[in-house]
Coordinates of C-alpha atoms and ligand atoms in Angstrom, one line a residue:
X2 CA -21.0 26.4 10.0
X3 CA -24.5 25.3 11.4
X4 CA -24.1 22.0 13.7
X5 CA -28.0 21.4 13.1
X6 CA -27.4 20.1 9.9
X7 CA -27.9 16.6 8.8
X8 CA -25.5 15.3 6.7
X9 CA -25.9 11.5 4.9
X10 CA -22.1 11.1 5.3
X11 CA -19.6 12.2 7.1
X12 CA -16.2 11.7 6.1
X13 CA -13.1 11.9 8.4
X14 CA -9.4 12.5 6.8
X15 CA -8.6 13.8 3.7
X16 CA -5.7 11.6 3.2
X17 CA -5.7 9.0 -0.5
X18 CA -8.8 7.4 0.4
X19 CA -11.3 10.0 2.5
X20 CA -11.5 12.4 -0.6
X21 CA -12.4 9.4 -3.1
X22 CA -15.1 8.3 -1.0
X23 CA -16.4 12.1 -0.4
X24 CA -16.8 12.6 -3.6
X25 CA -18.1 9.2 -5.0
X26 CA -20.8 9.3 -2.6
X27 CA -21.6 12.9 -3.5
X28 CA -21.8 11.7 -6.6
X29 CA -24.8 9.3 -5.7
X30 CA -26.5 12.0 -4.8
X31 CA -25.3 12.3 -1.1
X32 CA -25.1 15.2 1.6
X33 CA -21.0 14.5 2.5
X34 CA -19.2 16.4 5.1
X35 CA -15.5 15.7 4.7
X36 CA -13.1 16.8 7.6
X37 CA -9.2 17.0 7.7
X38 CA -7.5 18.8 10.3
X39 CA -4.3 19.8 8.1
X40 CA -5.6 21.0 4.5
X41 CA -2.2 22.1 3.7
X42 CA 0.2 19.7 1.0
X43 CA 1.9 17.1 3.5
X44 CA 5.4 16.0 3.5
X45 CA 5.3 12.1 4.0
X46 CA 7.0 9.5 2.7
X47 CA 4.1 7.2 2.8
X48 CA 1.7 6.0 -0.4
X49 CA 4.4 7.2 -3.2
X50 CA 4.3 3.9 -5.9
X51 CA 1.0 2.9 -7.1
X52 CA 0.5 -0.3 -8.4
X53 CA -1.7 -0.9 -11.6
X54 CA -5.0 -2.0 -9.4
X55 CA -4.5 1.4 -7.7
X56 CA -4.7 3.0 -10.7
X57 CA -7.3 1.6 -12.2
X58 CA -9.2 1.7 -9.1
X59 CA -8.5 5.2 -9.1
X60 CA -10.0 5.5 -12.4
X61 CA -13.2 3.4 -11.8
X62 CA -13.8 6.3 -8.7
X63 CA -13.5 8.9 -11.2
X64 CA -10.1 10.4 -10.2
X65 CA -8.1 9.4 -12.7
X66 CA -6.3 12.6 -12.9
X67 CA -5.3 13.3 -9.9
X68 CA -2.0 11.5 -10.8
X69 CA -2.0 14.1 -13.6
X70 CA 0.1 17.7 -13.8
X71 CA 2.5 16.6 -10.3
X72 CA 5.3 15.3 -12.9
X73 CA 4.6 11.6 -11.6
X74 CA 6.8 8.8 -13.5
X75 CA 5.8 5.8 -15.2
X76 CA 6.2 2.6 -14.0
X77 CA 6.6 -0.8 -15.9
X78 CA 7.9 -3.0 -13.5
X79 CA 10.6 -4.4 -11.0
X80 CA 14.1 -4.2 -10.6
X81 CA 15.6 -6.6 -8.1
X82 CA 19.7 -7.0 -7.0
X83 CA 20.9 -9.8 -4.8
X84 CA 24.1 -9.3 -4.2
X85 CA 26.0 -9.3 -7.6
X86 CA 22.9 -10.3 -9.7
X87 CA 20.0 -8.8 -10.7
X88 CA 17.0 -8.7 -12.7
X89 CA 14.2 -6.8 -14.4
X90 CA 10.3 -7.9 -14.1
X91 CA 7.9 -6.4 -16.3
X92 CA 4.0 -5.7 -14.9
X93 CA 1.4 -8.5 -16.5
X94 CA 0.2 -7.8 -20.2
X95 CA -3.3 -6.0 -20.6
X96 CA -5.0 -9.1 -21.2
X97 CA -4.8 -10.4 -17.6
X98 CA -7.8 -8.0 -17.3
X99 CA -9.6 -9.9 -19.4
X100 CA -8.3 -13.1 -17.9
X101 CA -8.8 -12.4 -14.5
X102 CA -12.4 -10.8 -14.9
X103 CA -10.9 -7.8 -13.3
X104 CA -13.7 -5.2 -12.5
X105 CA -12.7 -2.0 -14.6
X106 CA -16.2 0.0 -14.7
X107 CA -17.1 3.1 -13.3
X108 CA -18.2 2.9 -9.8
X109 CA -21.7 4.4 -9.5
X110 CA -21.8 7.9 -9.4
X111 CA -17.9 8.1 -10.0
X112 CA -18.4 10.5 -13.4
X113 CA -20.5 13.1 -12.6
X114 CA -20.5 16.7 -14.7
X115 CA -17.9 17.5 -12.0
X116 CA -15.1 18.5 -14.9
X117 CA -12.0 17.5 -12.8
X118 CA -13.7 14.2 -12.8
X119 CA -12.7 11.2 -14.9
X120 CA -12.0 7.7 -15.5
X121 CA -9.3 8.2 -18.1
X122 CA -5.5 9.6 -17.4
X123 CA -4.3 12.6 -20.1
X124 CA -0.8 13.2 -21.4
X125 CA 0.8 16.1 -19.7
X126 CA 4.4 16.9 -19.4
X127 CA 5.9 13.2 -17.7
X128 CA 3.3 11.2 -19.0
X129 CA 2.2 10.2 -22.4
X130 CA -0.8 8.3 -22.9
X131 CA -0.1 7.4 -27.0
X132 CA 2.7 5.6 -25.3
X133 CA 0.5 4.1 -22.8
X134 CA -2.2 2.9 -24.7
X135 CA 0.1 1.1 -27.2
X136 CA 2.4 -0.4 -24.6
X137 CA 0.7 -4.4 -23.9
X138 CA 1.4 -4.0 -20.8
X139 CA 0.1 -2.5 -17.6
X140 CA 1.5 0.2 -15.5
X141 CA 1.5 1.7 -12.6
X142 CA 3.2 5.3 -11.5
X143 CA 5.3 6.8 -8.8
X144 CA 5.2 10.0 -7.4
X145 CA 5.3 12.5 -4.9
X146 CA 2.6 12.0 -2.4
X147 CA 1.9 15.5 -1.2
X148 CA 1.0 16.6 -4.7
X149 CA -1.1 13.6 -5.8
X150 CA -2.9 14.5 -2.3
X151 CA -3.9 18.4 -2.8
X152 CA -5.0 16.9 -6.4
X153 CA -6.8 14.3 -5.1
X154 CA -8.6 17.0 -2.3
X155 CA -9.4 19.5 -5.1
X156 CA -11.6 17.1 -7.2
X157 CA -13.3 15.8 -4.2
X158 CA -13.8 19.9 -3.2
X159 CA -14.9 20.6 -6.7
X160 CA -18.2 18.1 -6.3
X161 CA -21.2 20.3 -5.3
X162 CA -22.6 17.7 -2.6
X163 CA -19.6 17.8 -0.4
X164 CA -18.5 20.6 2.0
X165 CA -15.0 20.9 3.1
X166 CA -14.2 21.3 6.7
X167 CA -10.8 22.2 8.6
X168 CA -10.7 21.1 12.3
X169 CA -9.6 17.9 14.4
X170 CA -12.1 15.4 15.0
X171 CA -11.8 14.5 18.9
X172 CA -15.0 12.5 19.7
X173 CA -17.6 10.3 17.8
X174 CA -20.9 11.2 19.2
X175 CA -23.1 8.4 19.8
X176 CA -26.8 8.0 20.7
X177 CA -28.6 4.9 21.6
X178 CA -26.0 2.5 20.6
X179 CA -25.9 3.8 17.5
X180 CA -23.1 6.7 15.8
X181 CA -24.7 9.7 15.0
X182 CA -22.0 12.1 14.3
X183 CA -18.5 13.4 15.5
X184 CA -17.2 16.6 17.7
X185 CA -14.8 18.8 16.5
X186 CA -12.4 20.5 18.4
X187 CA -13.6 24.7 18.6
X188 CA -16.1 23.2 15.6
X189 CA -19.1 22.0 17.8
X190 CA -21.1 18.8 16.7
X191 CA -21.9 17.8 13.3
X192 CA -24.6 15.2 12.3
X193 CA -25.1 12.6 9.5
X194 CA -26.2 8.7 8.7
X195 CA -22.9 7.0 8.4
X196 CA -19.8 8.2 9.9
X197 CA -16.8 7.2 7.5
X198 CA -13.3 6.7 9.6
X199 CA -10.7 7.4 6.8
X200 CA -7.9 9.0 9.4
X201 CA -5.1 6.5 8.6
X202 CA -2.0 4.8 10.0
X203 CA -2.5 6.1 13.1
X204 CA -6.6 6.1 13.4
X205 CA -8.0 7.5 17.0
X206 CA -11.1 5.9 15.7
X207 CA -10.9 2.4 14.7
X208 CA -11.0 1.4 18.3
X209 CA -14.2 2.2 18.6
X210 CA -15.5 -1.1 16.6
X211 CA -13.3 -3.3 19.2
X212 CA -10.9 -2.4 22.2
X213 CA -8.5 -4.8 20.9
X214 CA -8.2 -4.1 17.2
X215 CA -5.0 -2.4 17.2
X216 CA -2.0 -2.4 14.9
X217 CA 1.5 -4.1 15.5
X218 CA 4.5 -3.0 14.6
X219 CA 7.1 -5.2 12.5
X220 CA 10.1 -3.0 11.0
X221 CA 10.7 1.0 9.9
X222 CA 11.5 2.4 7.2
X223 CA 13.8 5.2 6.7
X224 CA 13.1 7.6 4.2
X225 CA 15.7 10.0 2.2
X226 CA 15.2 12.0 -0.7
X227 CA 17.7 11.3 -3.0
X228 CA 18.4 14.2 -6.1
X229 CA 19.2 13.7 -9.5
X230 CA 19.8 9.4 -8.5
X231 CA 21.2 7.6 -11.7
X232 CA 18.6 4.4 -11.0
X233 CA 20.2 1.1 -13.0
X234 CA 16.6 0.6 -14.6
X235 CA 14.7 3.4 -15.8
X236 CA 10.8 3.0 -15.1
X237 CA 11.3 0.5 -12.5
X238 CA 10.8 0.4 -8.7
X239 CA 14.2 -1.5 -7.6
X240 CA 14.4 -3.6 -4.9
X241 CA 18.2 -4.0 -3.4
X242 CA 18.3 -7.2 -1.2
X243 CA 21.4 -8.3 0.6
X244 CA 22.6 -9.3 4.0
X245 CA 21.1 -5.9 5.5
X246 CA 16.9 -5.2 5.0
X247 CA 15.2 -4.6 1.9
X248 CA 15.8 -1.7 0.2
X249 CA 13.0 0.1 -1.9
X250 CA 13.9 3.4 -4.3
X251 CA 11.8 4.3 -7.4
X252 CA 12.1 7.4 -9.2
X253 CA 8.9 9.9 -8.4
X254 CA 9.8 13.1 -10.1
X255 CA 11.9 14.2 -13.0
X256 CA 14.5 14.7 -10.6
X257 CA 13.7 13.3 -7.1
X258 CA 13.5 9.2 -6.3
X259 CA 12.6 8.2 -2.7
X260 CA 14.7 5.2 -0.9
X261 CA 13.3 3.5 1.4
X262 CA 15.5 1.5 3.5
X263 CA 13.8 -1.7 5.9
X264 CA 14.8 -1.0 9.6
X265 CA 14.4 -4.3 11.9
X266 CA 13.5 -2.8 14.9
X267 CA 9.4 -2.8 16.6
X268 CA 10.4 1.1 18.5
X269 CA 11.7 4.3 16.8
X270 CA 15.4 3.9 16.0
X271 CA 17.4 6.3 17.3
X272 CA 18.9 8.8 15.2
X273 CA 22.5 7.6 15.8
X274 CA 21.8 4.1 15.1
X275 CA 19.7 4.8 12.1
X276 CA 22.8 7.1 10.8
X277 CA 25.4 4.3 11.0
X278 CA 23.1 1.7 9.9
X279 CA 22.9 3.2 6.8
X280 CA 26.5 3.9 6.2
X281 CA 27.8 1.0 7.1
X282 CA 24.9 -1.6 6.4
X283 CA 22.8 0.2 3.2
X284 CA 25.7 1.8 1.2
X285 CA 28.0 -0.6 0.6
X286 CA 25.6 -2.6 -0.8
X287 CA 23.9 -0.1 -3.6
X288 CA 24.4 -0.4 -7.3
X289 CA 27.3 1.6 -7.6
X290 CA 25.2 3.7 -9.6
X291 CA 23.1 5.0 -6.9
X292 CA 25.9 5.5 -4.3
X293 CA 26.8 9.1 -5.2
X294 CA 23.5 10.4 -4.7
X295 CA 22.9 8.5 -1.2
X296 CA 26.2 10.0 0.0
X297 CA 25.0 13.3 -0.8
X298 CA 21.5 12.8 1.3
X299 CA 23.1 10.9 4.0
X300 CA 25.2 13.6 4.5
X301 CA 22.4 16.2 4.8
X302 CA 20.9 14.2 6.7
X303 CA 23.6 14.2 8.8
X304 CA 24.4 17.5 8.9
X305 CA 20.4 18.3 9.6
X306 CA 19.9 20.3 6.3
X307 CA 17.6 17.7 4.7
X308 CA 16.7 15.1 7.7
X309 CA 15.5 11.4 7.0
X310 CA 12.2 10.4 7.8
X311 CA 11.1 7.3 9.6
X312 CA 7.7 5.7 9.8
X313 CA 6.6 2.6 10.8
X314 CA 5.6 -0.8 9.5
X315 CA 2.3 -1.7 10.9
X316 CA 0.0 -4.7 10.2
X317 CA -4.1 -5.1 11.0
X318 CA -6.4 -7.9 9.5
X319 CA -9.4 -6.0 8.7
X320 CA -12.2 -6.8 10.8
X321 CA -16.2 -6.8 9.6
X322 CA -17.7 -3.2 10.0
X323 CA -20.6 -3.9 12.5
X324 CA -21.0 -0.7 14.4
X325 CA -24.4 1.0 13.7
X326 CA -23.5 4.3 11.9
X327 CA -19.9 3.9 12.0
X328 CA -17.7 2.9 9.1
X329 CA -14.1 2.5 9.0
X330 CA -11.7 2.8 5.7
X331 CA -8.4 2.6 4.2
X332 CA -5.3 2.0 6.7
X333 CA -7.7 2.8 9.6
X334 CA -9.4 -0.6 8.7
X335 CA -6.1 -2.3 7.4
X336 CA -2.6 -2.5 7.1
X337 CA -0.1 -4.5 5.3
X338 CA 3.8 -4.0 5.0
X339 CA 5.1 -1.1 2.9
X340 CA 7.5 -3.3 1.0
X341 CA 4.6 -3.9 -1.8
X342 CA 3.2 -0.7 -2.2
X343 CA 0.2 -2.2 -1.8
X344 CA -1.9 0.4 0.7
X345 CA -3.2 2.6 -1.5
X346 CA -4.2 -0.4 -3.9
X347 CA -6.2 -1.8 -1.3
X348 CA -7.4 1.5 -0.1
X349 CA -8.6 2.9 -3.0
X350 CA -10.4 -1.1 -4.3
X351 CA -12.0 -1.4 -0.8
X352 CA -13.2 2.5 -1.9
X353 CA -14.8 1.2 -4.6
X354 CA -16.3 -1.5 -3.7
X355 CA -17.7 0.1 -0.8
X356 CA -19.3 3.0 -3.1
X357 CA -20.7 0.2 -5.2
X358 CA -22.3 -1.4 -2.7
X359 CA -23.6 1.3 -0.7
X360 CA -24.9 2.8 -3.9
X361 CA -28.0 0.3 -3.7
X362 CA -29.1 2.0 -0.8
X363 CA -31.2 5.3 -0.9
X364 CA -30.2 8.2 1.4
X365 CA -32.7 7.4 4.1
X366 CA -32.0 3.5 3.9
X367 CA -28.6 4.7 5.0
X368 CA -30.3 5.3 8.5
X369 CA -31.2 1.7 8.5
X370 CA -28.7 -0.3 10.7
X371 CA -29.7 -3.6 8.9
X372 CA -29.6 -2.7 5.6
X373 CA -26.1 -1.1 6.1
X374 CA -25.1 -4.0 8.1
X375 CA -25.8 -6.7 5.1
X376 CA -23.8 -3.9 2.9
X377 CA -20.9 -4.5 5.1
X378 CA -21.2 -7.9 5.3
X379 CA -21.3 -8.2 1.6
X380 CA -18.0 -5.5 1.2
X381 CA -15.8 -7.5 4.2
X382 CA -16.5 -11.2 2.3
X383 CA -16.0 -9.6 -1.6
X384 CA -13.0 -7.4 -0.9
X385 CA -11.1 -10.6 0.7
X386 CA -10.1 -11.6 -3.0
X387 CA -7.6 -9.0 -3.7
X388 CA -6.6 -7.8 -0.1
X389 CA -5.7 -11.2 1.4
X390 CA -3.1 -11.9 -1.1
X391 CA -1.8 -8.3 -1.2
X392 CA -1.5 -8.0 3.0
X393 CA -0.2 -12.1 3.0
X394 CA 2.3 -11.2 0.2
X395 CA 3.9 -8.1 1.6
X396 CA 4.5 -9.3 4.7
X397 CA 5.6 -12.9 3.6
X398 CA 8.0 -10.8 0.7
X399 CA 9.1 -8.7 3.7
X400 CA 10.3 -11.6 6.0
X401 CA 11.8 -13.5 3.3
X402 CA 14.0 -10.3 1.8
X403 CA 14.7 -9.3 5.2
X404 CA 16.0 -12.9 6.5
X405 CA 17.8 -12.9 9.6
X406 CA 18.1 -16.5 10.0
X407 CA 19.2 -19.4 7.9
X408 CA 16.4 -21.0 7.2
X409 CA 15.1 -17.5 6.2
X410 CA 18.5 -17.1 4.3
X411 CA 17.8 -20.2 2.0
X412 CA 14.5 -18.9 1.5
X413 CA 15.2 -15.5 0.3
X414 CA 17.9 -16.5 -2.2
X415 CA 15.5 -19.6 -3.6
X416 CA 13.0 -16.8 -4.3
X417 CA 15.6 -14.9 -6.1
X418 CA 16.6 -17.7 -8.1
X419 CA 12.8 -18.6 -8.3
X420 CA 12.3 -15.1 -10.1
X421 CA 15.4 -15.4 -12.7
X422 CA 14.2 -19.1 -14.0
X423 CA 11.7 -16.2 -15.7
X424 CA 8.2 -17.4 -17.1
X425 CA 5.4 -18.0 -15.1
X426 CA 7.4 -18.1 -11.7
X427 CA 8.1 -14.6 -12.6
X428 CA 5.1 -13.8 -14.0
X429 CA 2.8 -15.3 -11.1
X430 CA 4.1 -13.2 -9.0
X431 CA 4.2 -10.1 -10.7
X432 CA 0.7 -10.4 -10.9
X433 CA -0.2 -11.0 -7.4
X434 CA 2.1 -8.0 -6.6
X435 CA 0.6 -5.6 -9.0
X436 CA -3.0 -6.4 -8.2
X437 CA -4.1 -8.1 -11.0
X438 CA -4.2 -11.7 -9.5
X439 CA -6.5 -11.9 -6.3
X440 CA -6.4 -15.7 -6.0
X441 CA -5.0 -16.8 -2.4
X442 CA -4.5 -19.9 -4.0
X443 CA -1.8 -18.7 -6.5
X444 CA -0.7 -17.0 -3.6
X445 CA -0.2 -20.4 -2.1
X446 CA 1.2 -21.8 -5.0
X447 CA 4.0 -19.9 -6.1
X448 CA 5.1 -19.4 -2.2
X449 CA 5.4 -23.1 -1.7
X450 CA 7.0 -23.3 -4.8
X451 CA 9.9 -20.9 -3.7
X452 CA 10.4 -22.7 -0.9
X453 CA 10.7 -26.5 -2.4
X454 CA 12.7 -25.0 -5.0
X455 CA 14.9 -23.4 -2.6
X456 CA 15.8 -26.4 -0.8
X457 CA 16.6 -28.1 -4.2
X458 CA 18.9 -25.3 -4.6
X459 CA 20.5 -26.1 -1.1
X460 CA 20.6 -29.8 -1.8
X461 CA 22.7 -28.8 -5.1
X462 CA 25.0 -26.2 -3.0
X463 CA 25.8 -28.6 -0.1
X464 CA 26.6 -31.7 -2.1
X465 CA 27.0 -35.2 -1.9
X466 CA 29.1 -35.2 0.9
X467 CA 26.8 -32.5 3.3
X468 CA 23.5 -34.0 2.3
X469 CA 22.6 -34.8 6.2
X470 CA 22.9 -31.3 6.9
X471 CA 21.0 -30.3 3.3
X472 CA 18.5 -32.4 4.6
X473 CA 18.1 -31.2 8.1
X474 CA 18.5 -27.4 7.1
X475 CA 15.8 -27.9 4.2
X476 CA 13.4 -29.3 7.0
X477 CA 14.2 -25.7 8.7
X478 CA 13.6 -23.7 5.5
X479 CA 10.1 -25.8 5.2
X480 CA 8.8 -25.4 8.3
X481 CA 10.3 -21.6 9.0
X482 CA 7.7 -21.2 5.1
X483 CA 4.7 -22.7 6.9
X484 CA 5.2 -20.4 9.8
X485 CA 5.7 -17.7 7.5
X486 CA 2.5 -18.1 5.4
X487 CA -0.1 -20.2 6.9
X488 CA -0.9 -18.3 10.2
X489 CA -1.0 -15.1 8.0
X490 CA -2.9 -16.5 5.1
X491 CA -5.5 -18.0 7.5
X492 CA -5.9 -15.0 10.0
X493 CA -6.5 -13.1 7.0
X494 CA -9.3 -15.4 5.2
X495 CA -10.8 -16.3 8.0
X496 CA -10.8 -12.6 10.3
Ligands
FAD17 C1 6.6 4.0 5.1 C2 5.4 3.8 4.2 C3 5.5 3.8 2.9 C4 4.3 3.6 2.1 N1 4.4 3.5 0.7 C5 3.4 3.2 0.0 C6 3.5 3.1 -1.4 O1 4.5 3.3 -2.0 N2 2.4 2.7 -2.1 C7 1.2 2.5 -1.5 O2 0.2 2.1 -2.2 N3 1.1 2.6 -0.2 C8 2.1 2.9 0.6 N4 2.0 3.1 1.9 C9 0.6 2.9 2.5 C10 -0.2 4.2 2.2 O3 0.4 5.3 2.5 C11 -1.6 4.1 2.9 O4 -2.1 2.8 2.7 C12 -2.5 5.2 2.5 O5 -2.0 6.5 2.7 C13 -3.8 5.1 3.3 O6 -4.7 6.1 3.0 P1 -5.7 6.6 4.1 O7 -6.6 7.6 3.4 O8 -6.4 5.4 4.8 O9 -4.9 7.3 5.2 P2 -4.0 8.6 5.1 O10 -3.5 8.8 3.7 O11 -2.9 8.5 6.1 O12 -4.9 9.8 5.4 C14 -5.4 10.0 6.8 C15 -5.9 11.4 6.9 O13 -6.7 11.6 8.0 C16 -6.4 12.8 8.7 N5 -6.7 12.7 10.1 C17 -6.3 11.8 11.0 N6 -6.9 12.0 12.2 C18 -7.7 13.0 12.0 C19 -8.6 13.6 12.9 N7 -8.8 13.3 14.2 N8 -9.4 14.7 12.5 C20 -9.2 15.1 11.1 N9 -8.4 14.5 10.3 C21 -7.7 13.5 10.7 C22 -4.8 12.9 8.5 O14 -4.4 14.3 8.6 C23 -4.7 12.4 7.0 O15 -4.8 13.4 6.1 C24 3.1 3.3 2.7 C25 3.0 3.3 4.1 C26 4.1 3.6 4.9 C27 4.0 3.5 6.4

């Protein structure tokens, strides 16, 4: 391959967002270069659930199908179990859309006579779109990441503007202050207007727009494979809460689900630790349901045969894009806890946003350091809206389910309790977690709520008699919620 060609874009990592982006800017009539140093189908346990947003973001970049033909599994809403109790949350109806002006047209240039591209899902062996369309609600899907990956790659390879390259990107090449292309390692140089940083959780490259933008870690999560699971709500992803950290499992094939169990620890468990953690701490507390099919993965995973995998929680506030020529995308720009599902939502949003915007600039304005500059400007205040409440919400959700104190303790059950009184405390949040609500002021609301409604809960439990220590332990629980969501909130609005 010739490294005296200029390309418009260059794209790094073909991971959920890199081949959207290829490919929608190939569609605008761009020259895109897209590298990934490992073509071949990945075995992660990483970007499994999408929530509706993701999906319909998806479809507004004209890859609608990629969720298509990999046996991916409906999904219609929550399943959460607190102890003894538990209950099911459906996702918002359809006409929240409406409602909350939710943007659900074609990004420029997403449908193009590229025939693998599309804004519109089609019924194939798992999923049927008759039931879809007639369902009033929303959904999202679950399923296995690898596959939604190599479809996701093919559509973006099938676009005639973008040419695929296999190496490891080791340097961004810079002239004048200003990116003007990337090495690649036994690859040479390679040109183009905009460099696009897609390469993930563990970017090389989003240091270069500032020394100190770097993620930190909160928890783990372990990942197993669990066969043939009987899951106590069909459809649902279920979330197991209990003394021990969250729990996540959702189904993502016919007959696979993945669990994902919280780990409270900022450095890779060890593999002893992990092993007893989950049979003493996770087991006992599944839906009875589930155990049989845990025990059988645990024990491969303790025997080696089919190992667990563990990745780590990170967190990043995105920061404005003002390097000239350089771009950064996806988890490279910005991370949020897992617990949500919630990366590939904002991913694949901030994709589309970014398309639209950029698609008001010609080829050679892409050159133009001011004119991209106001386009980033423009992408870092609009994509706020949804991303602030889904980054403040996971991690707020994850230190409230994964309490380890008793102010945290009175928190975590009031939110419980907050979610069975049903109605619009369920339904609130539902919608902030599925996308569909990106108002940091509901946000707000419905957190604070939890908490005052938690310490009426703990005024009830304590009594007459133990309302001194109601009161002073209530004081705890409001003050640990401020420090839970107010530095959070406001890093993230104001970054
Ligand atoms: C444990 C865990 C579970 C998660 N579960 C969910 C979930 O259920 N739902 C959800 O929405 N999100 C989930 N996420 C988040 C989601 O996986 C990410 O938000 C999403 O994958 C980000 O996409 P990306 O394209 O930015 O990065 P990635 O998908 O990670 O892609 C990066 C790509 O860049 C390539 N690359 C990296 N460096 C280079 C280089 N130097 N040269 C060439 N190529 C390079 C990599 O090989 C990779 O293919 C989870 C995250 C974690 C940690």
């Amino acid at each position: 391959m010739s490294t005296e060609e200029h390309y418009d874009a260059i794209v790094i990592g073909a991971g959920v967002v890199g081949p959207c982006l290829a490919k929608v800017l190939a569609g605008q009539g761009r020259k895109v270069l897209i590298v990934e140093r490992e073509w071949s189908k990945p075995n992660r346990i990483v970007g499994e659930l999408m929530q509706p947003s993701g999906l319909l973001a998806l479809k507004r970049l004209g890859m609608a199908q990629a969720v298509n033909n990999i046996n991916a599994i409906q999904t219609v809403g929550y399943y959460i179990s607190f102890f003894n109790k538990n209950l099911k949350i459906n996702y918002p109806e359809k006409s929240i859309l409406m409602k909350n002006k939710i943007n659900i047209n074609p990004v420029p240039g997403a449908l193009t006579s590229n025939k693998l591209s599309s804004d519109k899902l089609i019924t194939d062996e798992t999923l049927n779109m008759d039931d879809w369309e007639k369902s009033p609600f929303v959904r999202g899907v679950a399923l296995h990441h690898g596959d939604f990956l190599m479809n996701l790659r093919s559509i973006c390879l099938n676009e005639p503007n973008v040419t695929k390259l296999n190496g490891n990107v080791t340097k961004i090449i810079e002239k004048n202050g200003r990116v003007t292309g990337i090495e690649v390692a036994d690859k040479g140089i390679f040109n183009a207007s905009l460099v696009f940083s897609c390469d993930g959780i563990y970017s090389k490259f989003r240091k270069e727009l500032s020394k100190d933008y770097i993620p930190s870690i909160g928890s783990y999560f372990i990942g197993l494979d669990l066969v043939d699971a009987n899951l106590p709500a069909k459809y649902h992803g279920h979330v197991i809460l209990g003394n021990h950290a969250p729990v996540l499992i959702y189904q993502i094939s016919p007959h696979h689900s993945r669990i994902l169990c919280a780990y409270r620890s900022n450095t890779l468990p060890k593999r002893n630790d992990v092993l007893n953690y989950l049979s003493n701490e996770v087991l006992p507390n599944l839906p009875n349901e589930i155990k049989p099919s845990f025990q059988k993965s645990y024990e491969e995973s303790f025997d080696g045969s089919n190992i667990y995998k563990a990745m780590p929680n990170q967190f990043l506030t995105a920061r404005l894009n003002d390097k000239p020529g350089f771009i950064c995308l996806g988890d490279s720009l910005n991370m949020r806890h897992p617990l949500t599902g919630g990366g590939m939502t904002v991913g694949l949003n901030d994709c589309a946003l970014m398309c639209e915007i950029l698609s008001t600039l010609s080829n050679d304005e892409l050159k133009d350091h001011s004119l991209v500059f106001n386009c980033m400007k423009k992408f870092h205040n609009e994509r706020k809206g949804l991303d602030v409440v889904i980054n403040t919400l996971s991690i707020a959700l994850y230190t409230l389910f994964a309490a380890d104190s008793s102010a945290l303790t009175i928190l975590q059950r009031g939110c419980f309790y907050y979610f069975l009184r049903g109605g619009e405390c369920v339904n609130g949040p539902i919608s902030l977690l599925s996308g569909l609500c990106p108002s940091s002021l509901t946000l707000f609301n419905h957190f604070f709520s939890v908490a005052f409604y938690s310490c009426y809960l703990n005024f009830i439990d304590r009594g007459f008699w133990k309302f001194p220590l109601a009161i002073w332990e209530n004081i705890q629980a409001l003050t640990t919620a401020c420090f839970v969501l107010l530095p959070l909130l406001s890093k993230e609005i104001f970054s």
